[in-house]
Short mmCIF file of C-alpha atoms in Angstrom, two decimals:
data_model
loop_
_atom_site.label_atom_id
_atom_site.label_comp_id
_atom_site.label_asym_id
_atom_site.label_seq_id
_atom_site.Cartn_x
_atom_site.Cartn_y
_atom_site.Cartn_z
CA MET A 1 64.88 121.32 120.03
CA SER A 2 65.82 121.18 116.87
CA GLU A 3 68.16 118.14 115.11
CA THR A 4 71.69 118.51 114.50
CA GLN A 5 72.53 118.76 111.05
CA LEU A 6 75.74 116.73 110.13
CA THR A 7 76.94 117.18 106.33
CA ALA A 8 79.56 116.43 104.20
CA GLU A 9 79.78 117.76 100.54
CA ARG A 10 81.91 119.24 97.91
CA VAL A 11 82.55 122.79 97.58
CA GLN A 12 83.61 124.82 94.57
CA GLU A 13 83.54 128.36 96.17
CA LEU A 14 83.62 129.62 99.85
CA SER A 15 81.49 132.55 101.69
CA GLU A 16 83.50 134.89 103.70
CA ASP A 17 82.02 132.81 107.05
CA ASP A 18 82.76 129.33 105.40
CA LEU A 19 86.70 130.78 105.00
CA HIS A 20 86.83 131.96 108.31
CA ALA A 21 85.02 128.75 109.59
CA LEU A 22 87.36 126.46 107.54
CA CYS A 23 90.79 128.10 108.89
CA GLU A 24 89.22 127.86 112.34
CA ALA A 25 89.01 124.15 112.28
CA THR A 26 92.32 123.98 110.56
CA ASP A 27 94.27 125.48 113.09
CA ALA A 28 92.63 123.34 115.96
CA ALA A 29 93.31 120.54 113.90
CA ILE A 30 96.84 121.24 113.65
CA LEU A 31 97.12 122.07 117.29
CA ASP A 32 95.77 118.94 117.90
CA GLY A 33 98.88 116.97 116.10
CA GLY A 34 97.32 116.24 112.70
CA GLY A 35 95.99 116.59 109.05
CA PHE A 36 98.14 118.86 107.63
CA GLY A 37 101.74 119.06 107.23
CA TRP A 38 102.13 122.20 109.55
CA VAL A 39 103.04 121.43 113.27
CA ASN A 40 102.29 125.02 114.63
CA PRO A 41 98.98 127.12 113.85
CA GLN A 42 99.30 129.42 110.88
CA GLY A 43 96.63 132.04 111.27
CA LEU A 44 93.73 133.29 109.09
CA LYS A 45 95.79 135.10 107.22
CA THR A 46 97.85 132.52 105.78
CA LEU A 47 95.03 129.82 105.51
CA SER A 48 93.15 131.80 103.60
CA ARG A 49 95.61 132.69 101.24
CA TYR A 50 96.06 129.09 101.02
CA PHE A 51 92.14 127.63 100.55
CA GLN A 52 91.74 130.60 98.01
CA GLY A 53 94.33 128.97 96.17
CA VAL A 54 93.43 125.18 96.55
CA MET A 55 90.14 126.71 94.91
CA LEU A 56 91.54 127.93 91.96
CA VAL A 57 93.91 124.15 91.47
CA PRO A 58 92.22 122.30 88.69
CA GLU A 59 93.54 118.80 90.16
CA ARG A 60 92.44 119.85 93.71
CA GLN A 61 88.67 119.24 94.72
CA LEU A 62 87.90 120.39 98.42
CA PHE A 63 85.44 118.80 100.58
CA VAL A 64 84.14 120.05 104.17
CA ALA A 65 82.41 118.60 107.04
CA ARG A 66 79.75 120.76 108.39
CA HIS A 67 78.14 120.85 111.72
CA ASP A 68 74.79 122.76 111.94
CA GLY A 69 75.61 124.15 109.05
CA VAL A 70 79.28 125.40 109.81
CA ILE A 71 82.46 124.11 108.65
CA VAL A 72 84.36 122.15 110.77
CA GLY A 73 86.62 119.86 109.20
CA SER A 74 87.87 119.57 105.46
CA ALA A 75 89.96 117.12 103.44
CA GLN A 76 90.95 117.31 99.42
CA LEU A 77 90.88 114.97 96.63
CA VAL A 78 93.38 115.30 94.50
CA ARG A 79 93.95 113.87 90.94
CA PRO A 80 97.19 112.86 88.71
CA PRO A 81 98.80 115.41 87.05
CA ARG A 82 98.43 115.62 82.95
CA ASN A 83 101.96 114.30 82.62
CA ASN A 84 101.47 111.25 84.98
CA GLU A 85 100.00 108.79 82.69
CA ALA A 86 101.38 105.83 84.44
CA GLN A 87 99.38 106.47 87.40
CA ALA A 88 96.26 107.96 86.16
CA MET A 89 94.00 105.46 87.49
CA ALA A 90 94.91 106.62 91.39
CA ALA A 91 93.64 109.50 93.15
CA SER A 92 94.74 111.01 96.31
CA LEU A 93 93.16 111.99 99.47
CA MET A 94 94.82 114.38 102.02
CA HIS A 95 94.84 117.12 104.39
CA PHE A 96 91.84 115.45 106.29
CA HIS A 97 90.83 116.15 109.56
CA ILE A 98 87.84 117.43 111.70
CA ALA A 99 88.34 119.96 114.19
CA PRO A 100 88.51 118.56 117.81
CA TYR A 101 85.54 120.09 119.28
CA ALA A 102 83.44 118.58 116.47
CA ARG A 103 84.41 115.05 116.88
CA ARG A 104 82.25 112.13 118.16
CA PHE A 105 79.38 112.87 115.86
CA GLY A 106 80.49 110.63 113.13
CA LEU A 107 81.62 113.76 110.91
CA GLY A 108 84.80 112.09 109.86
CA ARG A 109 83.26 109.07 108.32
CA LYS A 110 80.84 111.39 106.32
CA LEU A 111 83.71 112.80 104.85
CA LEU A 112 85.43 110.03 104.04
CA ASP A 113 82.32 108.41 102.76
CA GLU A 114 81.46 111.38 100.65
CA ILE A 115 85.35 111.42 99.24
CA VAL A 116 85.41 107.69 98.27
CA GLN A 117 81.98 108.05 96.77
CA CYS A 118 83.14 110.60 94.28
CA ALA A 119 86.57 109.28 93.48
CA ARG A 120 84.68 106.14 92.87
CA ALA A 121 82.01 107.81 90.70
CA MET A 122 85.34 109.36 88.71
CA GLY A 123 86.41 106.19 87.61
CA TYR A 124 89.26 105.91 89.41
CA GLN A 125 90.70 102.26 90.38
CA LEU A 126 92.38 103.36 93.47
CA LEU A 127 92.69 106.17 96.18
CA ASN A 128 96.00 106.47 98.45
CA LEU A 129 96.80 108.49 101.37
CA ASP A 130 99.80 108.72 103.81
CA VAL A 131 99.35 109.58 107.61
CA ARG A 132 101.47 110.19 110.65
CA GLU A 133 101.68 106.91 113.15
CA THR A 134 100.68 109.50 115.92
CA GLN A 135 97.27 109.76 114.72
CA ASP A 136 95.45 106.94 116.06
CA ARG A 137 91.86 107.81 115.46
CA ALA A 138 92.55 108.86 112.09
CA ILE A 139 94.38 105.52 111.13
CA ALA A 140 91.70 103.63 112.95
CA LEU A 141 88.91 105.69 110.41
CA PHE A 142 90.78 104.83 107.29
CA ARG A 143 90.92 100.85 108.51
CA ARG A 144 87.14 100.59 109.49
CA ALA A 145 86.61 102.39 106.00
CA GLY A 146 88.52 99.65 104.21
CA PHE A 147 91.69 101.21 103.58
CA GLU A 148 94.47 98.22 103.36
CA GLN A 149 98.04 99.57 104.81
CA TRP A 150 100.76 98.68 102.35
CA GLY A 151 103.99 100.35 103.81
CA THR A 152 105.63 102.24 106.46
CA HIS A 153 108.18 105.32 105.78
CA PRO A 154 110.71 105.30 109.09
CA GLY A 155 111.29 108.96 108.40
CA TYR A 156 108.09 110.31 107.32
CA ALA A 157 107.96 113.43 109.84
CA ILE A 158 109.85 115.38 112.55
CA VAL A 159 107.64 116.58 114.88
CA GLY A 160 108.61 118.32 118.29
CA GLY A 161 112.26 117.43 117.43
CA ARG A 162 111.55 113.80 117.27
CA LEU A 163 111.45 111.35 114.37
CA VAL A 164 107.73 110.28 113.67
CA ARG A 165 106.79 107.49 111.37
CA GLY A 166 104.66 107.24 108.38
CA HIS A 167 102.03 104.84 107.44
CA TYR A 168 100.48 104.53 104.08
CA PHE A 169 97.32 103.17 102.94
CA VAL A 170 95.27 102.48 99.72
CA MET A 171 91.76 101.66 98.60
CA ARG A 172 90.94 99.46 95.92
CA LEU A 173 87.49 101.55 94.55
CA GLN A 174 86.26 99.39 91.85
CA GLU A 175 85.88 95.91 91.79
CA GLN A 176 86.65 94.90 88.41
CA SER A 177 90.00 96.94 88.68
CA ARG A 178 92.67 94.71 87.80
CA VAL A 179 95.26 95.02 91.03
CA VAL A 180 98.61 93.32 91.51
CA HIS A 181 98.85 93.14 95.33
CA GLN A 182 100.65 90.60 97.57
CA VAL A 183 98.41 89.57 100.36
CA SER A 184 97.49 86.65 102.42
CA GLU A 185 94.57 84.36 101.33
CA GLU A 186 92.75 85.58 104.71
CA ASN A 187 93.58 89.19 103.79
CA SER A 188 91.92 88.35 100.21
CA ARG A 189 88.89 87.59 101.76
CA SER A 190 88.93 90.42 103.72
CA ASP A 191 89.13 92.96 101.09
CA ALA A 192 86.19 90.85 99.26
CA GLY A 193 84.21 91.71 102.21
CA VAL A 194 84.93 95.06 101.69
CA VAL A 195 84.49 95.77 98.60
CA GLY A 196 82.06 93.15 97.43
CA ALA A 197 79.51 93.63 94.83
CA SER A 198 76.43 92.92 96.61
CA ALA A 199 77.33 95.45 99.33
CA ARG A 200 78.61 98.26 96.80
CA PRO A 201 75.91 101.33 96.39
CA LEU A 202 75.09 102.51 93.09
CA THR A 203 75.44 106.33 92.06
CA LEU A 204 72.29 107.90 90.81
CA TYR A 205 73.07 110.67 88.43
CA PRO A 206 70.05 113.22 87.70
CA ALA A 207 69.92 113.98 84.42
CA ILE A 208 69.36 117.98 83.48
CA ASP A 209 69.01 117.94 79.68
CA LEU A 210 69.38 121.34 78.28
CA LYS A 211 67.51 122.79 75.21
CA ASP A 212 67.30 126.18 74.29
CA GLY A 213 68.25 127.09 77.74
CA ALA A 214 65.55 124.93 79.73
CA CYS A 215 65.78 121.86 81.17
CA VAL A 216 63.73 118.96 79.10
CA ARG A 217 63.27 115.67 78.53
CA LEU A 218 63.06 113.68 75.40
CA ARG A 219 61.53 110.79 74.20
CA ARG A 220 63.65 108.16 72.11
CA GLY A 221 65.99 111.24 71.75
CA GLU A 222 63.53 112.90 69.16
CA MET A 223 64.17 116.58 69.40
CA ASP A 224 60.65 117.40 68.33
CA ASP A 225 58.83 115.05 71.74
CA ALA A 226 60.69 117.38 74.09
CA THR A 227 58.78 118.13 77.57
CA ILE A 228 59.94 121.31 79.44
CA TYR A 229 60.64 120.77 83.47
CA SER A 230 62.19 123.83 84.29
CA ASP A 231 63.37 127.09 82.55
CA ASP A 232 65.68 127.68 85.40
CA PRO A 233 69.10 124.71 85.08
CA GLY A 234 71.05 126.76 88.21
CA ALA A 235 67.73 126.25 90.37
CA GLN A 236 67.51 122.57 89.31
CA ALA A 237 70.93 121.91 89.87
CA ARG A 238 70.40 123.32 93.40
CA GLN A 239 67.44 121.10 93.97
CA TRP A 240 68.92 117.72 93.32
CA CYS A 241 71.79 118.52 95.42
CA ILE A 242 70.19 119.42 98.07
CA ALA A 243 67.84 116.24 97.47
CA GLY A 244 71.46 114.55 98.25
CA PHE A 245 72.56 113.32 95.05
CA ARG A 246 76.35 113.27 94.64
CA TRP A 247 76.77 113.72 90.87
CA LEU A 248 74.64 115.63 88.31
CA HIS A 249 74.44 114.76 84.38
CA VAL A 250 74.30 117.30 81.72
CA VAL A 251 73.55 117.24 78.68
CA ASP A 252 73.42 120.03 75.68
CA LEU A 253 70.91 118.76 73.35
CA ASN A 254 71.37 121.44 70.91
CA GLY A 255 75.44 121.05 71.17
CA ALA A 256 74.59 117.25 70.52
CA PHE A 257 72.97 118.18 67.14
CA ALA A 258 75.20 120.98 66.27
CA GLY A 259 78.20 119.74 66.63
CA ARG A 260 79.52 122.23 69.11
CA SER A 261 78.87 123.89 72.40
CA ALA A 262 75.29 125.53 72.47
CA ASN A 263 73.53 125.79 76.07
CA VAL A 264 76.87 127.60 77.47
CA ASP A 265 75.10 130.01 79.65
CA ALA A 266 72.85 127.65 81.06
CA VAL A 267 75.64 125.21 82.10
CA ARG A 268 77.62 127.86 83.52
CA ARG A 269 74.81 128.75 85.93
CA ILE A 270 74.73 124.70 86.65
CA VAL A 271 78.28 124.61 87.24
CA ALA A 272 77.92 127.76 89.32
CA ASN A 273 74.88 126.37 91.43
CA ALA A 274 75.91 123.01 91.60
CA THR A 275 78.01 121.31 95.18
CA THR A 276 78.61 118.04 93.85
CA PRO A 277 80.68 116.96 90.91
CA VAL A 278 79.13 117.71 86.86
CA GLN A 279 79.40 115.73 84.35
CA LEU A 280 78.91 117.20 80.67
CA GLY A 281 77.74 115.67 77.12
CA GLY A 282 76.27 117.25 73.94
CA GLY A 283 78.31 118.83 71.36
CA LEU A 284 82.04 118.21 72.51
CA ARG A 285 84.01 117.79 69.20
CA ASP A 286 87.70 118.90 70.06
CA MET A 287 90.21 119.63 72.43
CA GLU A 288 89.76 123.47 72.94
CA GLY A 289 86.31 122.40 73.85
CA ILE A 290 86.99 119.81 76.55
CA ALA A 291 89.36 121.96 77.91
CA ALA A 292 87.24 125.02 78.24
CA TRP A 293 84.51 122.95 80.17
CA LEU A 294 86.97 121.17 82.74
CA GLU A 295 88.87 124.55 83.58
CA ALA A 296 85.32 126.47 84.18
CA GLY A 297 84.53 123.82 86.56
CA VAL A 298 82.89 120.55 84.72
CA THR A 299 84.48 117.29 86.67
CA ARG A 300 84.30 115.11 83.72
CA VAL A 301 83.02 115.49 79.99
CA ILE A 302 81.20 112.79 78.22
CA LEU A 303 82.61 112.19 74.23
CA GLY A 304 79.79 110.79 72.05
CA SER A 305 79.60 110.90 68.27
CA VAL A 306 83.45 111.90 68.60
CA ALA A 307 84.32 108.42 69.79
CA VAL A 308 83.08 106.66 66.89
CA LYS A 309 84.21 109.09 64.11
CA ASN A 310 87.54 110.69 65.68
CA PRO A 311 89.03 108.19 68.34
CA GLU A 312 92.41 109.60 68.35
CA LEU A 313 90.64 112.71 69.73
CA VAL A 314 89.50 110.68 72.54
CA ARG A 315 92.95 109.53 73.10
CA GLU A 316 94.43 112.53 73.25
CA ALA A 317 91.84 114.08 75.77
CA CYS A 318 92.48 110.98 77.96
CA ARG A 319 96.48 111.64 77.81
CA ALA A 320 95.89 115.39 78.69
CA PHE A 321 92.57 114.74 81.51
CA PRO A 322 92.97 111.44 82.89
CA GLY A 323 90.53 110.22 84.97
CA ARG A 324 88.30 113.35 83.58
CA ILE A 325 87.08 111.76 80.42
CA VAL A 326 83.91 109.83 79.77
CA ALA A 327 82.62 107.81 77.03
CA GLY A 328 78.91 108.15 75.93
CA ILE A 329 78.00 104.62 74.05
CA ASP A 330 74.02 105.32 72.70
CA ALA A 331 72.63 102.15 70.91
CA ARG A 332 69.81 101.40 68.99
CA GLY A 333 69.20 97.57 68.94
CA GLY A 334 72.81 97.20 69.92
CA GLN A 335 74.14 99.16 67.37
CA VAL A 336 75.97 102.40 68.08
CA ALA A 337 74.25 106.12 67.01
CA THR A 338 75.74 108.96 66.84
CA GLU A 339 75.01 112.72 66.03
CA GLY A 340 72.42 113.56 68.61
CA TRP A 341 71.17 109.61 68.31
CA ALA A 342 70.03 111.12 64.53
CA GLU A 343 72.16 108.95 62.61
CA VAL A 344 72.84 104.89 63.33
CA SER A 345 75.97 103.27 62.79
CA ASP A 346 77.30 99.81 61.96
CA MET A 347 79.38 98.89 65.09
CA GLN A 348 77.90 96.88 68.01
CA ALA A 349 78.35 98.92 71.46
CA THR A 350 80.73 96.20 72.94
CA GLU A 351 82.97 97.00 70.48
CA LEU A 352 83.09 100.37 70.83
CA GLY A 353 83.26 99.84 74.71
CA LEU A 354 86.58 97.89 74.39
CA ARG A 355 87.99 100.52 72.09
CA MET A 356 87.14 103.08 74.49
CA GLN A 357 88.24 101.46 77.45
CA ASP A 358 91.40 100.70 75.42
CA ALA A 359 91.83 104.83 74.68
CA GLY A 360 91.73 105.39 77.95
CA VAL A 361 88.35 106.63 79.16
CA ALA A 362 87.28 106.44 82.88
CA ALA A 363 83.65 105.20 82.63
CA ILE A 364 81.24 104.74 80.08
CA ILE A 365 77.65 105.84 80.25
CA PHE A 366 75.31 103.28 78.01
CA THR A 367 72.06 104.40 76.81
CA GLU A 368 69.50 102.27 74.98
CA ILE A 369 67.62 105.10 72.92
CA SER A 370 64.85 103.05 72.05
CA ARG A 371 64.04 103.01 76.03
CA ASP A 372 65.24 106.57 76.44
CA GLY A 373 62.25 108.98 78.20
CA MET A 374 59.57 105.77 78.01
CA LEU A 375 59.37 104.85 81.55
CA GLU A 376 59.37 101.27 80.66
CA GLY A 377 62.77 100.41 82.43
CA LEU A 378 66.50 99.95 81.63
CA ASP A 379 67.84 97.59 78.93
CA LEU A 380 69.36 95.23 81.56
CA GLU A 381 70.72 92.64 79.19
CA GLN A 382 72.95 94.68 76.68
CA THR A 383 74.18 97.03 80.24
CA ALA A 384 75.50 93.87 82.21
CA GLN A 385 76.76 92.43 78.64
CA LEU A 386 78.59 95.71 78.19
CA ALA A 387 80.04 95.49 82.08
CA ARG A 388 81.05 92.13 81.52
CA THR A 389 82.93 93.26 78.27
CA VAL A 390 84.83 96.11 79.48
CA SER A 391 86.80 96.73 82.75
CA ILE A 392 85.87 99.92 83.72
CA PRO A 393 83.08 101.61 84.85
CA VAL A 394 79.65 101.62 83.32
CA ILE A 395 76.78 103.65 84.08
CA ALA A 396 73.38 102.29 82.76
CA SER A 397 70.97 104.87 80.72
CA GLY A 398 67.42 105.16 79.10
CA GLY A 399 64.06 103.77 80.26
CA VAL A 400 64.11 104.14 84.11
CA GLY A 401 60.51 104.88 85.32
CA SER A 402 59.88 103.01 89.10
CA LEU A 403 61.92 101.97 92.22
CA ASP A 404 61.37 98.48 90.72
CA HIS A 405 63.44 99.71 87.52
CA LEU A 406 66.37 100.82 89.81
CA ALA A 407 66.07 97.47 92.01
CA ALA A 408 66.13 95.17 89.44
CA LEU A 409 69.54 96.86 88.24
CA LYS A 410 71.14 96.48 91.71
CA ARG A 411 70.23 92.93 91.74
CA VAL A 412 71.89 92.71 88.20
CA ALA A 413 74.81 94.47 89.14
CA GLN A 414 75.84 91.77 92.07
CA ASP A 415 76.66 89.67 88.96
CA ALA A 416 77.97 92.22 86.93
CA PRO A 417 80.02 94.23 89.36
CA GLY A 418 81.30 96.73 86.54
CA ILE A 419 77.67 98.33 86.48
CA GLU A 420 78.30 101.60 88.99
CA GLY A 421 75.42 103.88 88.40
CA VAL A 422 72.48 104.82 86.44
CA VAL A 423 70.85 108.25 84.98
CA VAL A 424 67.42 108.85 86.10
CA GLY A 425 65.33 111.83 84.07
CA ARG A 426 61.79 111.88 83.60
CA ALA A 427 60.95 109.06 86.37
CA LEU A 428 62.24 112.06 89.04
CA TYR A 429 60.79 115.21 87.11
CA ASP A 430 57.39 113.58 86.87
CA GLY A 431 57.46 112.65 90.61
CA ARG A 432 57.31 108.70 89.80
CA ILE A 433 60.44 108.34 91.77
CA SER A 434 61.48 110.66 94.96
CA PRO A 435 64.97 111.22 95.72
CA ARG A 436 65.12 109.79 98.96
CA GLU A 437 63.42 106.42 98.15
CA ALA A 438 65.75 105.89 94.75
CA LEU A 439 68.58 106.45 96.83
CA GLU A 440 67.68 104.10 99.49
CA VAL A 441 67.08 101.48 96.91
CA LEU A 442 70.69 102.14 95.56
CA ALA A 443 72.27 102.31 98.59
#
């Protein structure tokens, strides 16, 4: 007998079979009394229109749970709208449900963990949710996962003619987030146990660097020293998603040097084939280009050279797309490099990090160019220094060549909790590191 397959993932498109299964699971959850605002089943036609509409809303990401490949539950991660700058640090979890016939397999926790990991990797500091008091199993799950109940609404909903209370929960996603919250000393110690740095997994971002439509890796950022690993970026994206990675890190190398997107078709194929969030950098120098890629399905954009040369654009982008702008800080010997690493400025990486934090970016990707593609290990000292200087997540990059390098980063992250993850390229493509072992080390 084959082993039951239990999975949770973000979906960006739904097949007809997926849509039917999702609608069936939703109606079953509604009949059971939870997961949605509806109190009566809506049927295939209404729910199909609803979920097709969800897929079109940029601020909503749909996650599903599967039992042997069949969708049996879902939830939505909702980002704040552009005009809500004051709450740009918080995302919301909505419409969380597992169909009654698929419970007791642990799919609820698997789905919840997937969403929390995604929200954390996107740089959000808080994840909010609210739930009817009658949903005992869901409330117990949220509490076990580390959500804190902070309030109760006495008139949250009317179900069956009866007024039902609702409970409000929040989870702090970043250890370094500065949240003012009145709790007792005992609760504070408990919270620290939930999100302590030593227990916090790091995210591994497999790199897909694009040159002339192919997946390549450079040595020390030199375009003339590139190794081609795949001529099918879409297939490479699928491969990394199947391997279990929760994010894809894509860089348009031609675009970085040209100052505008160059590998457009390749990036579109990656987005179309990815079942995980995609962050994209390289050649993004204006609001039009930033907006175009975010609307095309890219989850976050990485701004590099423009962060030095046009910081006002970074501020404007952060205001327009809260939580979706990342700063790429590339340094050579601690000094910031720009224009596809071809130029080195007089600015220190820590100084630029503080400026980008002030501009409102969700995270910083820090690369020491002299180590990139050399497989000799990360610059842990510079990475930790930057992570201790800023209060937003820092993603390490440049030089990972072995599992020992990842383990070393994990140890450093215990004392520098601002380190959120790591970008790995050549070592994965060369087979020096297997995806399974890498994910285990960082878990």
